[in-house]
Coordinates of C-alpha atoms and ligand atoms in Angstrom, one line a residue:
X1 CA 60.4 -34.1 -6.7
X2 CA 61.7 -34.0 -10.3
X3 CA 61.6 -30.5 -11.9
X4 CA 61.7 -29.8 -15.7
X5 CA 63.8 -26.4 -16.4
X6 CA 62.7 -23.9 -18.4
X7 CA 63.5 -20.2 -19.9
X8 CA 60.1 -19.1 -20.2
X9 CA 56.6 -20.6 -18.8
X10 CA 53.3 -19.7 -20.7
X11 CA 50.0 -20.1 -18.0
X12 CA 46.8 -20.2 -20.6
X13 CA 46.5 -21.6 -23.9
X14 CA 43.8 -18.4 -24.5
X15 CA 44.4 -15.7 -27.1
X16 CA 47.3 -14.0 -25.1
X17 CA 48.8 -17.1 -23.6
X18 CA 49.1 -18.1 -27.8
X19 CA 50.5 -13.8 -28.8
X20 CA 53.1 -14.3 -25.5
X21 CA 54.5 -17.5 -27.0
X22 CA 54.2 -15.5 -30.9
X23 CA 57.2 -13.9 -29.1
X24 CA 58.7 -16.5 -27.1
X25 CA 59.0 -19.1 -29.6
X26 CA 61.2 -17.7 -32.5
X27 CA 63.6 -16.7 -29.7
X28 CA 65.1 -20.3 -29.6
X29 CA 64.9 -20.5 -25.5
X30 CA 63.2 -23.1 -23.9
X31 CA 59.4 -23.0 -23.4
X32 CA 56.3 -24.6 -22.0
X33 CA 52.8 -23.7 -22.7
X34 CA 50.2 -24.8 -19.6
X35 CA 46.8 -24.8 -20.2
X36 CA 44.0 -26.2 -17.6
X37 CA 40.4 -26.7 -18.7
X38 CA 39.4 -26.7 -22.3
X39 CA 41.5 -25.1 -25.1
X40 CA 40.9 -23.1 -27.8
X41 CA 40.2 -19.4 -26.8
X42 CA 37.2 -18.3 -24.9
X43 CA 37.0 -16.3 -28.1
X44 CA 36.2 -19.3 -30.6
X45 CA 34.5 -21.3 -28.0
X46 CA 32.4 -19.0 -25.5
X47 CA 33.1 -15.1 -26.9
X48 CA 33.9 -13.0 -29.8
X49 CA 33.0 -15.7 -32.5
X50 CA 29.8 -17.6 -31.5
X51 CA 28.2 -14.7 -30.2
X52 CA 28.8 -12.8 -33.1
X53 CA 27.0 -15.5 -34.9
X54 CA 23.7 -15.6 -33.1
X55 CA 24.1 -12.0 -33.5
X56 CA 23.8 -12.5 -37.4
X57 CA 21.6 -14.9 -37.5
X58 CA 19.2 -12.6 -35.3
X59 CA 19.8 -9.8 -37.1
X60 CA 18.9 -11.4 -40.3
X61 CA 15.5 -12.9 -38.8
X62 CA 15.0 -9.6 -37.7
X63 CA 15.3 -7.8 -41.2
X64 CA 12.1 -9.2 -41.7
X65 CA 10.3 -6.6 -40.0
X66 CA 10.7 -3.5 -42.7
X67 CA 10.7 -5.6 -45.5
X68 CA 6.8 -5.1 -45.6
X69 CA 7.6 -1.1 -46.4
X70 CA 9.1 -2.4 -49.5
X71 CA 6.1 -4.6 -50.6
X72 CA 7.9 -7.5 -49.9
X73 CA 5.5 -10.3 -49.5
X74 CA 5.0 -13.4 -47.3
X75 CA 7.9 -11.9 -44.6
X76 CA 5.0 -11.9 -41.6
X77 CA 5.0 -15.7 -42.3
X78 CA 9.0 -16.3 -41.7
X79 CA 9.6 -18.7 -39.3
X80 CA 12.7 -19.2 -37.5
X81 CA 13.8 -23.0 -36.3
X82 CA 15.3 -22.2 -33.6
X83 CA 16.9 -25.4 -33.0
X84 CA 18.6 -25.5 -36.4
X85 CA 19.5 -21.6 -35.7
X86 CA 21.4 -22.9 -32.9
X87 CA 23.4 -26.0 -34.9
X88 CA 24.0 -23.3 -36.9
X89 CA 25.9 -21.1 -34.3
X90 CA 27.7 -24.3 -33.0
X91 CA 28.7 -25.2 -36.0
X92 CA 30.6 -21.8 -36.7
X93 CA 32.0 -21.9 -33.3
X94 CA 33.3 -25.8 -33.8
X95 CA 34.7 -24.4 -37.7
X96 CA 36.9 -21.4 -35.3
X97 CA 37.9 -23.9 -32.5
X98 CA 39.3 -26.4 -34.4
X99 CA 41.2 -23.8 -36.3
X100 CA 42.6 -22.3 -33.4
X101 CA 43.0 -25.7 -31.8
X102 CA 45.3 -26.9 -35.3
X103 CA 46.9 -24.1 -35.6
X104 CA 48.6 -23.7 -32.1
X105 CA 48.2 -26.8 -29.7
X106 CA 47.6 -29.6 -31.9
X107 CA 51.6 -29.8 -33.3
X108 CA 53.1 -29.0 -29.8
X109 CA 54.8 -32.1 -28.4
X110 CA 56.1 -32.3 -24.5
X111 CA 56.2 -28.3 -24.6
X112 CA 52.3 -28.4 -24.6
X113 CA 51.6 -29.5 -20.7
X114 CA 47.9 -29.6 -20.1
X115 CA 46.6 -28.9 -16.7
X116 CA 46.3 -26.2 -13.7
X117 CA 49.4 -24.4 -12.8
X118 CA 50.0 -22.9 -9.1
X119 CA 53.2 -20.6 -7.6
X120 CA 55.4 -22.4 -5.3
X121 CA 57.8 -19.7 -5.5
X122 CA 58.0 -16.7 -8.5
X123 CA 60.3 -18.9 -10.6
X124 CA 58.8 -22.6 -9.7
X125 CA 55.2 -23.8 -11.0
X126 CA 53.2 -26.9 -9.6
X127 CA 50.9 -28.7 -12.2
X128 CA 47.6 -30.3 -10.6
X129 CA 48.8 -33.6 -11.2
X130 CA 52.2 -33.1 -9.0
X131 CA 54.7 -32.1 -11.7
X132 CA 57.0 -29.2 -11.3
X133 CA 58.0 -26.8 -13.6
X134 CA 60.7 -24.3 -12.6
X135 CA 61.2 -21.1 -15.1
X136 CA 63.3 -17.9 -15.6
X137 CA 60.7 -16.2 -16.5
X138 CA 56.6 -17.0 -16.6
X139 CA 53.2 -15.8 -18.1
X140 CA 50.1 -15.5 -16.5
X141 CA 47.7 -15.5 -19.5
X142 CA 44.6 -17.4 -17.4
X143 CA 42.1 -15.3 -18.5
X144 CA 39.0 -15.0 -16.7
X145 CA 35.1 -16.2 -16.1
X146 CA 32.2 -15.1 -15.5
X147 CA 30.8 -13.9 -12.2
X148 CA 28.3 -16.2 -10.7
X149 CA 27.1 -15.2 -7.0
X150 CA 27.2 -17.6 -5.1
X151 CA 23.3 -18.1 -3.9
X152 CA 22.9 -18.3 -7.7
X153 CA 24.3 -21.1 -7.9
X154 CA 21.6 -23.5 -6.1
X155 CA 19.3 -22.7 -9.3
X156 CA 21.4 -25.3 -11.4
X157 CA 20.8 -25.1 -15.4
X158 CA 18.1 -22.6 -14.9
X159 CA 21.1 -19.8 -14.5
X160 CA 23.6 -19.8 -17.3
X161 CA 26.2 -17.9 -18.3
X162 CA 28.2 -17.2 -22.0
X163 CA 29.8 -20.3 -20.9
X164 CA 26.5 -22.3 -21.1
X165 CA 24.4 -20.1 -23.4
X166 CA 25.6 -21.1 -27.4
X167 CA 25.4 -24.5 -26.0
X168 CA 21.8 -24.8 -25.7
X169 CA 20.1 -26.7 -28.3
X170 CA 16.9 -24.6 -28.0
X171 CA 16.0 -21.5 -26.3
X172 CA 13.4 -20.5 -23.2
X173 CA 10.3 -19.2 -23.8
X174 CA 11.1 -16.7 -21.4
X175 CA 14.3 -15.2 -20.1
X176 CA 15.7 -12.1 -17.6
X177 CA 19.1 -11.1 -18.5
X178 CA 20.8 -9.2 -15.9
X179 CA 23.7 -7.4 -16.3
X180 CA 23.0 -4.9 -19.4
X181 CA 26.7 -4.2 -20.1
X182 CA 28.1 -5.2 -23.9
X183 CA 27.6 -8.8 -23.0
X184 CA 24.1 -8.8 -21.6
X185 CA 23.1 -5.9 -24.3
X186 CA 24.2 -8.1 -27.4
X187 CA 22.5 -11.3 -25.9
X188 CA 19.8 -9.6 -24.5
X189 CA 19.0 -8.7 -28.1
X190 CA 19.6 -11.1 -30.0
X191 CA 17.4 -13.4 -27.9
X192 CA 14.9 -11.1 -28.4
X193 CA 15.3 -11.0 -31.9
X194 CA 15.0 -14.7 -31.9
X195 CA 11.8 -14.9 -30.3
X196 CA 12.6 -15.3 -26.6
X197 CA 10.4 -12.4 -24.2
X198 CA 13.5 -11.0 -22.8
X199 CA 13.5 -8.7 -19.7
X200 CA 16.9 -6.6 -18.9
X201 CA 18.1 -5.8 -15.5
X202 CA 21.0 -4.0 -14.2
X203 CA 21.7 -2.0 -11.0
X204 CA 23.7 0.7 -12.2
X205 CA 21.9 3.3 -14.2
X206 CA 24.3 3.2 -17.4
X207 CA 24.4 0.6 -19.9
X208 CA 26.3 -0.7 -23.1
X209 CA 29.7 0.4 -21.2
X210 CA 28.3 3.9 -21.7
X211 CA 29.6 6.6 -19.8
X212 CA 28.0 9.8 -21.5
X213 CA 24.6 10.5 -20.0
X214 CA 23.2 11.6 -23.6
X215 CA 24.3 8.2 -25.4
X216 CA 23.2 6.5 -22.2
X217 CA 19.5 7.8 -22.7
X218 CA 19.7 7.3 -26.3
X219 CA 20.5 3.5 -25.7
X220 CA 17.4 2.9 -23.4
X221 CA 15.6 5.2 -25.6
X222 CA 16.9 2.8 -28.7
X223 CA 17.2 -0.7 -27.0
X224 CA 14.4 -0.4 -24.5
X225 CA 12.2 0.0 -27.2
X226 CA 12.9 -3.7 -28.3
X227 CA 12.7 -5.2 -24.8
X228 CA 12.0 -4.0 -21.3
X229 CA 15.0 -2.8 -19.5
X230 CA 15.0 -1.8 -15.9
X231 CA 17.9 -0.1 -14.7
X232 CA 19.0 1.7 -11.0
X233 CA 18.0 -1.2 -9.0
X234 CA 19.9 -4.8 -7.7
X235 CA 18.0 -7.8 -8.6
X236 CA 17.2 -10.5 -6.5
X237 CA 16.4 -14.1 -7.8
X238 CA 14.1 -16.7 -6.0
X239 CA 12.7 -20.3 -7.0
X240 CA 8.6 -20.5 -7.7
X241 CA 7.1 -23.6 -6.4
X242 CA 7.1 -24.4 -10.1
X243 CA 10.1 -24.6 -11.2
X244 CA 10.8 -21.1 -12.7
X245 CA 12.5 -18.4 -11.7
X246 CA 10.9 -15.4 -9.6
X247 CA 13.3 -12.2 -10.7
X248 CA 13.0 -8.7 -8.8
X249 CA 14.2 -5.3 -9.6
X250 CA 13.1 -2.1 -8.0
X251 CA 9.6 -2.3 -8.6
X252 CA 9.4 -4.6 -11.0
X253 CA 8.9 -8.4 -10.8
X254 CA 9.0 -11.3 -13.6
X255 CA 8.7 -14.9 -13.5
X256 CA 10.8 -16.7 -16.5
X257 CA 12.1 -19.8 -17.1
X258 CA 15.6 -19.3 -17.0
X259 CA 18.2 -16.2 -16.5
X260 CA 21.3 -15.1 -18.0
X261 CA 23.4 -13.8 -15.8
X262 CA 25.8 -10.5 -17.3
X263 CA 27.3 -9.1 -14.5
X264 CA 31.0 -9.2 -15.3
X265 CA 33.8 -11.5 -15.7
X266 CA 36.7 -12.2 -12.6
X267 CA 39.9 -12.8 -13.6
X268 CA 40.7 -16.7 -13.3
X269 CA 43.9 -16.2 -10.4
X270 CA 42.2 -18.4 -7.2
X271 CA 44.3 -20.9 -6.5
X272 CA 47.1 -20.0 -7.9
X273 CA 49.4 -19.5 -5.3
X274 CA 49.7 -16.1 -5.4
X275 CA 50.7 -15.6 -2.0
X276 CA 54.0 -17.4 -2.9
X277 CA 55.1 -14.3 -5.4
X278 CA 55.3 -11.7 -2.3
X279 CA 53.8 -9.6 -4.5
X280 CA 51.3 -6.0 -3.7
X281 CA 47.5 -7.0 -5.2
X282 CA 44.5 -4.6 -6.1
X283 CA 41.2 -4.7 -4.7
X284 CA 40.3 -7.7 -6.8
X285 CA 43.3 -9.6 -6.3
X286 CA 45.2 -9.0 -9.3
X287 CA 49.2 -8.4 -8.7
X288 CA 50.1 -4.8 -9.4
X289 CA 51.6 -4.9 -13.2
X290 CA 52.8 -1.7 -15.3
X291 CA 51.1 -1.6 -18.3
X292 CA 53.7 -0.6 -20.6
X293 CA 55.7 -3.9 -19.7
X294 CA 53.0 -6.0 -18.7
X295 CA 55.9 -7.4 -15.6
X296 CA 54.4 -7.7 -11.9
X297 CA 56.8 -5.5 -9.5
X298 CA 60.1 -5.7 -10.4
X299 CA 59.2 -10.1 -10.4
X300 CA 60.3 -12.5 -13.4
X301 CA 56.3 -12.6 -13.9
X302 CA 54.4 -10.8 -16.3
X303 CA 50.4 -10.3 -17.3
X304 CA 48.6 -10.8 -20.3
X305 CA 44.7 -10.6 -21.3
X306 CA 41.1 -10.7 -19.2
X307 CA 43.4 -11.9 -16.4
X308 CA 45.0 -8.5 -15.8
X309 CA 41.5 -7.4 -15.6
X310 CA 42.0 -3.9 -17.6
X311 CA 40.7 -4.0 -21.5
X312 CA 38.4 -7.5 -21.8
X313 CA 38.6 -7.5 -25.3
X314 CA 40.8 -9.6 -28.2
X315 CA 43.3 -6.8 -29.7
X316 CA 44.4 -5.9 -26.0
X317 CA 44.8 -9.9 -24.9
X318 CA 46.8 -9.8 -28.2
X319 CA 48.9 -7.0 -27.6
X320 CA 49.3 -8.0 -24.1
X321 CA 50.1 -11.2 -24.8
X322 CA 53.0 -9.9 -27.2
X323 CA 54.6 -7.4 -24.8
X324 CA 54.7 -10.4 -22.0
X325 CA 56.2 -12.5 -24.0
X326 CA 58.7 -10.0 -25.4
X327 CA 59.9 -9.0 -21.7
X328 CA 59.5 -12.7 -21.1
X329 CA 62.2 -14.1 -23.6
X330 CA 64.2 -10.6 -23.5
X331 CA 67.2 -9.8 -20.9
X332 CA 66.0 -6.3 -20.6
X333 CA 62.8 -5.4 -19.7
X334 CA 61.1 -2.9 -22.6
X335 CA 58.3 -0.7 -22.0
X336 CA 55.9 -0.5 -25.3
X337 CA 53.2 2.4 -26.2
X338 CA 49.6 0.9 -26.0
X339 CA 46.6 1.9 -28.3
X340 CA 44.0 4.2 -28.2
X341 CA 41.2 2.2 -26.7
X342 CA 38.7 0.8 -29.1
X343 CA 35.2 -0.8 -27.2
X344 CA 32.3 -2.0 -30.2
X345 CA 29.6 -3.3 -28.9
X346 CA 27.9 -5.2 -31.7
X347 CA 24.2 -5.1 -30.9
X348 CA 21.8 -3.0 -33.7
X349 CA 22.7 0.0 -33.8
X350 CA 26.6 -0.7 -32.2
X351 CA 27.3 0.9 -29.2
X352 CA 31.3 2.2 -29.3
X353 CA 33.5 3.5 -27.1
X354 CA 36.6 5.1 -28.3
X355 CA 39.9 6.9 -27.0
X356 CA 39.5 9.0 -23.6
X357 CA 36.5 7.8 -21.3
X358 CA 33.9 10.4 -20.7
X359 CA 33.9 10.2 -16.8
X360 CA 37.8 11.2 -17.5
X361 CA 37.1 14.2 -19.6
X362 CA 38.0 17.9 -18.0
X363 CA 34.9 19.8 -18.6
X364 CA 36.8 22.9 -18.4
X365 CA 38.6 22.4 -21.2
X366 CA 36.9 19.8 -23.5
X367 CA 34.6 20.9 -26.3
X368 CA 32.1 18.1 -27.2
X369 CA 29.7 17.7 -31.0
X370 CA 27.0 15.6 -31.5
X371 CA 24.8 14.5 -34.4
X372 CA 21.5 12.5 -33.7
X373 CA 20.9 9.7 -36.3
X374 CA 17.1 10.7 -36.8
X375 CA 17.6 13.1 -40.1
X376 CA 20.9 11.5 -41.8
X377 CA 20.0 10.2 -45.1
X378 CA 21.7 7.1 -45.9
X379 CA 20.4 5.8 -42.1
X380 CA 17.1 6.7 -43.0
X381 CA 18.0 4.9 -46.4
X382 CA 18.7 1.6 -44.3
X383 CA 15.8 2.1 -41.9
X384 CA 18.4 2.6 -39.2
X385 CA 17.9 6.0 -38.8
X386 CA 18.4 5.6 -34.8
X387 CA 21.0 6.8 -32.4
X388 CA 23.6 9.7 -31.5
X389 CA 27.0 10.7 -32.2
X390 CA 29.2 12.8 -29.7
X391 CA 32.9 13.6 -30.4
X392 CA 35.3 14.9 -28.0
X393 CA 38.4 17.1 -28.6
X394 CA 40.7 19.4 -26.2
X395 CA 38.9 22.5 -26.7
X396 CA 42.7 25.2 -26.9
X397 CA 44.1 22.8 -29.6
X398 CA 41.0 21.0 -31.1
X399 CA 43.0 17.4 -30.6
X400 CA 40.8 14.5 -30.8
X401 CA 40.0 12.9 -27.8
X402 CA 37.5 10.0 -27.5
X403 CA 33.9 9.5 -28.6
X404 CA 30.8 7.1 -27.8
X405 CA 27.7 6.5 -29.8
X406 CA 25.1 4.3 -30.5
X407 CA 24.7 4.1 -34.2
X408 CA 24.6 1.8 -37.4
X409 CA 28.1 0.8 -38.8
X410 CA 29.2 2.4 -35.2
X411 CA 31.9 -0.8 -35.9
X412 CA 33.3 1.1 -38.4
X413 CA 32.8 4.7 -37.3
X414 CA 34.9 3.9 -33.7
X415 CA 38.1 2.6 -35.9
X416 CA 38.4 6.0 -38.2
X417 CA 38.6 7.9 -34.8
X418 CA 40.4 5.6 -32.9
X419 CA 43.0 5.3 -35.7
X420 CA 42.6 9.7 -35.9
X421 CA 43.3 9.9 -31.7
X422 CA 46.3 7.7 -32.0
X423 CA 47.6 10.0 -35.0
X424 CA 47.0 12.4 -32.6
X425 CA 44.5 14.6 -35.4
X426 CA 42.6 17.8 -34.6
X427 CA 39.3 17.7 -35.2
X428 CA 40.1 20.0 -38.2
X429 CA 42.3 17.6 -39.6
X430 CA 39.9 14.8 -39.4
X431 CA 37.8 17.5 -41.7
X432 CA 40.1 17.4 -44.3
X433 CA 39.8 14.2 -45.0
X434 CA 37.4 12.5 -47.9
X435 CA 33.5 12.0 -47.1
X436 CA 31.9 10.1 -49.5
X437 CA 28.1 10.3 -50.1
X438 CA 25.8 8.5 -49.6
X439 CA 27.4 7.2 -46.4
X440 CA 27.1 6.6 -42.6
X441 CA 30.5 8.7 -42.5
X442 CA 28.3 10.9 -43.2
X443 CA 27.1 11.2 -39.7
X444 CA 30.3 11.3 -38.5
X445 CA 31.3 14.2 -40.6
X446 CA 28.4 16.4 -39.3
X447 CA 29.2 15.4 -36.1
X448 CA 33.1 16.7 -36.5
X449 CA 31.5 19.9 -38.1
X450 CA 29.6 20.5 -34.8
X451 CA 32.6 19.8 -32.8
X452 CA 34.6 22.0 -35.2
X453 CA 32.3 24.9 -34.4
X454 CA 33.6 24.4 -30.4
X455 CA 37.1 24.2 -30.4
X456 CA 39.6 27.3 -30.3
X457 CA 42.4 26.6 -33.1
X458 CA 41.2 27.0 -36.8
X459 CA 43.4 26.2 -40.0
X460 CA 43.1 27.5 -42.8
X461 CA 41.7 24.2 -45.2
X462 CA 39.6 22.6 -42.6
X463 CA 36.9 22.8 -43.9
X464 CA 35.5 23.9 -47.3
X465 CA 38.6 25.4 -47.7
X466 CA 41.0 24.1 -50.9
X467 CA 44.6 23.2 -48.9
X468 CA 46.8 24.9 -51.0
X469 CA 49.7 23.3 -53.2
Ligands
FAD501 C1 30.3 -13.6 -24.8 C2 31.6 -12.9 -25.1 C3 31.7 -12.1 -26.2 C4 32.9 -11.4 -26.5 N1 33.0 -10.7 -27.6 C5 34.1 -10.0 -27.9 C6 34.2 -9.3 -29.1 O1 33.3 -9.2 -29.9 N2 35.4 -8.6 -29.4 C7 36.5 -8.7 -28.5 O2 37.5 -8.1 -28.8 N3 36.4 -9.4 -27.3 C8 35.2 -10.1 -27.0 N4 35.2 -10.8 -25.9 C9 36.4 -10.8 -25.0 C10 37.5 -11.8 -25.5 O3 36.9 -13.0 -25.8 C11 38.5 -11.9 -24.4 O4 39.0 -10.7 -24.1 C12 39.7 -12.8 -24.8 O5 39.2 -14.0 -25.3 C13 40.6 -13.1 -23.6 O6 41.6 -14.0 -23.9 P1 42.6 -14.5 -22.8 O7 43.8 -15.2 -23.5 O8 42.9 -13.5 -21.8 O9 41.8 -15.6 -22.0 P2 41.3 -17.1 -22.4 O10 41.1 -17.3 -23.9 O11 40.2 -17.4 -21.5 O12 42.5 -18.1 -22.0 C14 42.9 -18.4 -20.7 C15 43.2 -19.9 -20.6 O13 43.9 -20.1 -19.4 C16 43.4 -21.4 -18.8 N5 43.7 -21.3 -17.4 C17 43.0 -20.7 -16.4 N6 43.6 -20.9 -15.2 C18 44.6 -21.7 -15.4 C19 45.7 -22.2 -14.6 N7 45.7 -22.0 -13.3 N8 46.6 -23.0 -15.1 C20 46.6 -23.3 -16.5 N9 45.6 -22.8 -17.3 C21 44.7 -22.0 -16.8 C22 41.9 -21.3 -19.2 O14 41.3 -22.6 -19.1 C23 42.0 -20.8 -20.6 O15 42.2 -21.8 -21.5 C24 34.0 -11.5 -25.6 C25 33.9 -12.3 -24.4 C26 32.7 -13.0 -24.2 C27 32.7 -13.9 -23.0

């Protein structure tokens, strides 16, 4: 069997596949970039990008609902054409694709080889179609897909996924999402928002990614408010004689015409010949990788994005994908410091995540602040006066830690901290900085002041203090 001989081997055409061979290309070594099933990202085609549009559109429809306050007439009789809302959506999503498509893949000649890969050994691929591929060094950038149970599976197009739902040309009357994690919280709204009677399931009794039990009650307090959400329980999904969907939680039973099913993504590594790297795996099968340097064990193979199963989000497939392909097209093998991590969660208000996780935090020593939304004027101002704050900081030193909240521009709000932690700020220093008014950072600042009030080590100009010359 003929092999073609390469430096470095690139598995996925995703986000990180694309940042690994960022690196790998300018280098001048030989390359190939594999990619089987569709390209161009699940983040233009299935992800970030369309599902931030329906988010928009929803959220636009749904501004229709205090405009009344104002005296605005006519606003009960908006309609929404659903069908066109969709095209819409599609349309964005096509606009991203092709850009990512023309900008990566389209000019690649031999180097772009499309189709599955598989290990024969840690240095020699096997395409689906029989070619070899044998490489000093490869990426595994194949992402990974959303977890279907199998029983689910016998109910055909009336269970769908992210990978089915931006496709539809119109929308269910009637629809249980299950799974109310960031993915089944955005959709889950913005359906709603759109005019399909959502119902929300999830078996754990967090949601949002949430970890802190008062932001947790603040989201079902906020969210649940919207649409029913039933939380604690495993659901259980059966075929009526009619066609629809019977779906059971706990207590609670509904009958809808389709589901959406949230509960997490796997990373895409069956079939891949795994067994032929000799390599230790976790739980879930993914080969045991050091973070810093992204290589599996001391093997010519490195991770990169959802498939590593860590951080399922963009910036991290990016930066993964860049230190892979670094080590990939480098003779030594570099570790790199990662970033404070960052989690937005774009439904209304956003639900972030930012820097140390609350289950991780030493009570003994950790000092938290909090603001609720309810009285802060420019929230109130926007009519999205809904949702809490809490801050976290090392209670001896007052260094930031991590925070989560559910709050309006929450998007913005998670990068001033996350950018603060990774300075490695106090909460003091934070303090010192410029708060403008009237503004959400507002919230944030009253929040800091609480926290401020906890922690041990005060300077002089924290606060109201002028910092001297
Ligand atoms: C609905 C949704 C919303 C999201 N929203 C956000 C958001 O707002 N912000 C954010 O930061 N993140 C978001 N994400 C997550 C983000 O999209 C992912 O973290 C990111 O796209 C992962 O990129 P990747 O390169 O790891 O994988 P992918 O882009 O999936 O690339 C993997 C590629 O490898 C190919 N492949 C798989 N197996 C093989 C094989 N054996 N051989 C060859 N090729 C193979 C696949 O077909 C695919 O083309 C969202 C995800 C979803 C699903």
């Amino acid at each position: 069997m003929e092999e073609k001989y390469v430096d470095v081997a690139i598995i996925g055409s995703g986000s990180a596949g694309l940042y690994a061979l960022s690196k790998v290309r300018p280098s001048g070594k030989s390359w190939v970039l594999i990619n089987g099933g569709e390209p161009g990202t699940t983040c233009a085609r299935v992800g970030c990008m369309p599902s931030k549009a329906l988010i928009q559109v929803a959220e636009d429809y749904h501004r229709r609902t205090v405009l009344g306050r104002y005296g605005v007439d006519g606003h009960q009789a908006l309609d929404l054409d659903i069908p066109t809302a969709m095209i819409h959506v599609q349309d964005l999503r096509d606009i991203f694709v092709d850009r990512v498509i023309s900008n990566s893949t389209d000019d690649m000649g031999d180097e772009f080889v499309q189709g599955y890969a598989r290990f024969l050994a840690p240095d020699l691929l096997e395409i689906d179609d029989g070619r070899r591929i044998r490489a000093r060094r490869i990426v595994i950038a194949t992402g990974s897909r959303p977890v279907v149970p199998k029983a689910w599976r016998d109910f055909g197009e009336r269970l769908i996924t992210t990978d089915d739902v931006f496709e539809q040309s119109d929308l269910p009357r009637t629809l249980a999402v299950i799974g109310m994690g960031t993915i089944g919280l955005e959709l889950g709204q913005s359906l709603h928002r759109l005019g399909v009677q959502i119902t929300g399931f999830d078996q754990l009794d967090t949601l949002g990614g949430a970890q802190d039990p008062e932001v947790c009650a603040c989201i079902q307090e906020t969210l649940g408010t919207e649409f029913p959400i039933h939380l604690g329980h495993p659901v259980e999904i059966d075929a009526e004689p009619d066609g629809r969907l019977r779906v059971s939680g706990g207590s609670v039973t509904v009958i809808v015409d389709k589901v959406l099913a949230a509960i997490g993504r796997v990373p895409n590594l069956e079939c891949m010949g795994l067994e032929h790297l000799g390599c230790a795996l976790d739980p879930r099968g993914v080969p045991l990788f050091n973070r810093h340097t992204m290589q599996v064990g001391d093997l010519p193979v490195f991770l990169a994005g959802d498939v590593s199963g860590e951080r399922l989000v963009l910036h991290e497939a990016g930066d993964e994908g860049r230190i892979a392909g670094h080590n990939a097209m480098s003779e030594e093998i570099q570790g790199f410091r990662r970033k404070t991590p960052l989690f937005i969660n774009f439904c209304d208000p956003n639900i972030c995540i930012v820097g140390t996780r609350y289950n991780e935090l030493d009570p003994a020593t950790t000092a938290i602040g909090q603001i609720r939304l309810a009285p802060v004027g420019r929230a109130l101002i926007m009519g999205k006066n809904r949702g809490i704050i809490r801050v976290y900081a090392e209670r001896a030193s007052g260094r930031l830690l991590g925070a989560e909240m559910i709050t309006p521009k929450g998007e913005n709000l998670a990068h001033l901290l996350a950018w603060g932690i990774q300075q490695g700020l106090t909460v003091g220093e934070l303090l010192r900085m410029p708060f403008y008014h009237p503004v959400i950072e507002e919230a944030l600042q009253a929040a800091l002041y609480d926290l401020y009030s906890k922690v041990e080590t005060k300077n002089p100009g924290d606060i109201t203090e002028l910092v001297p010359l």
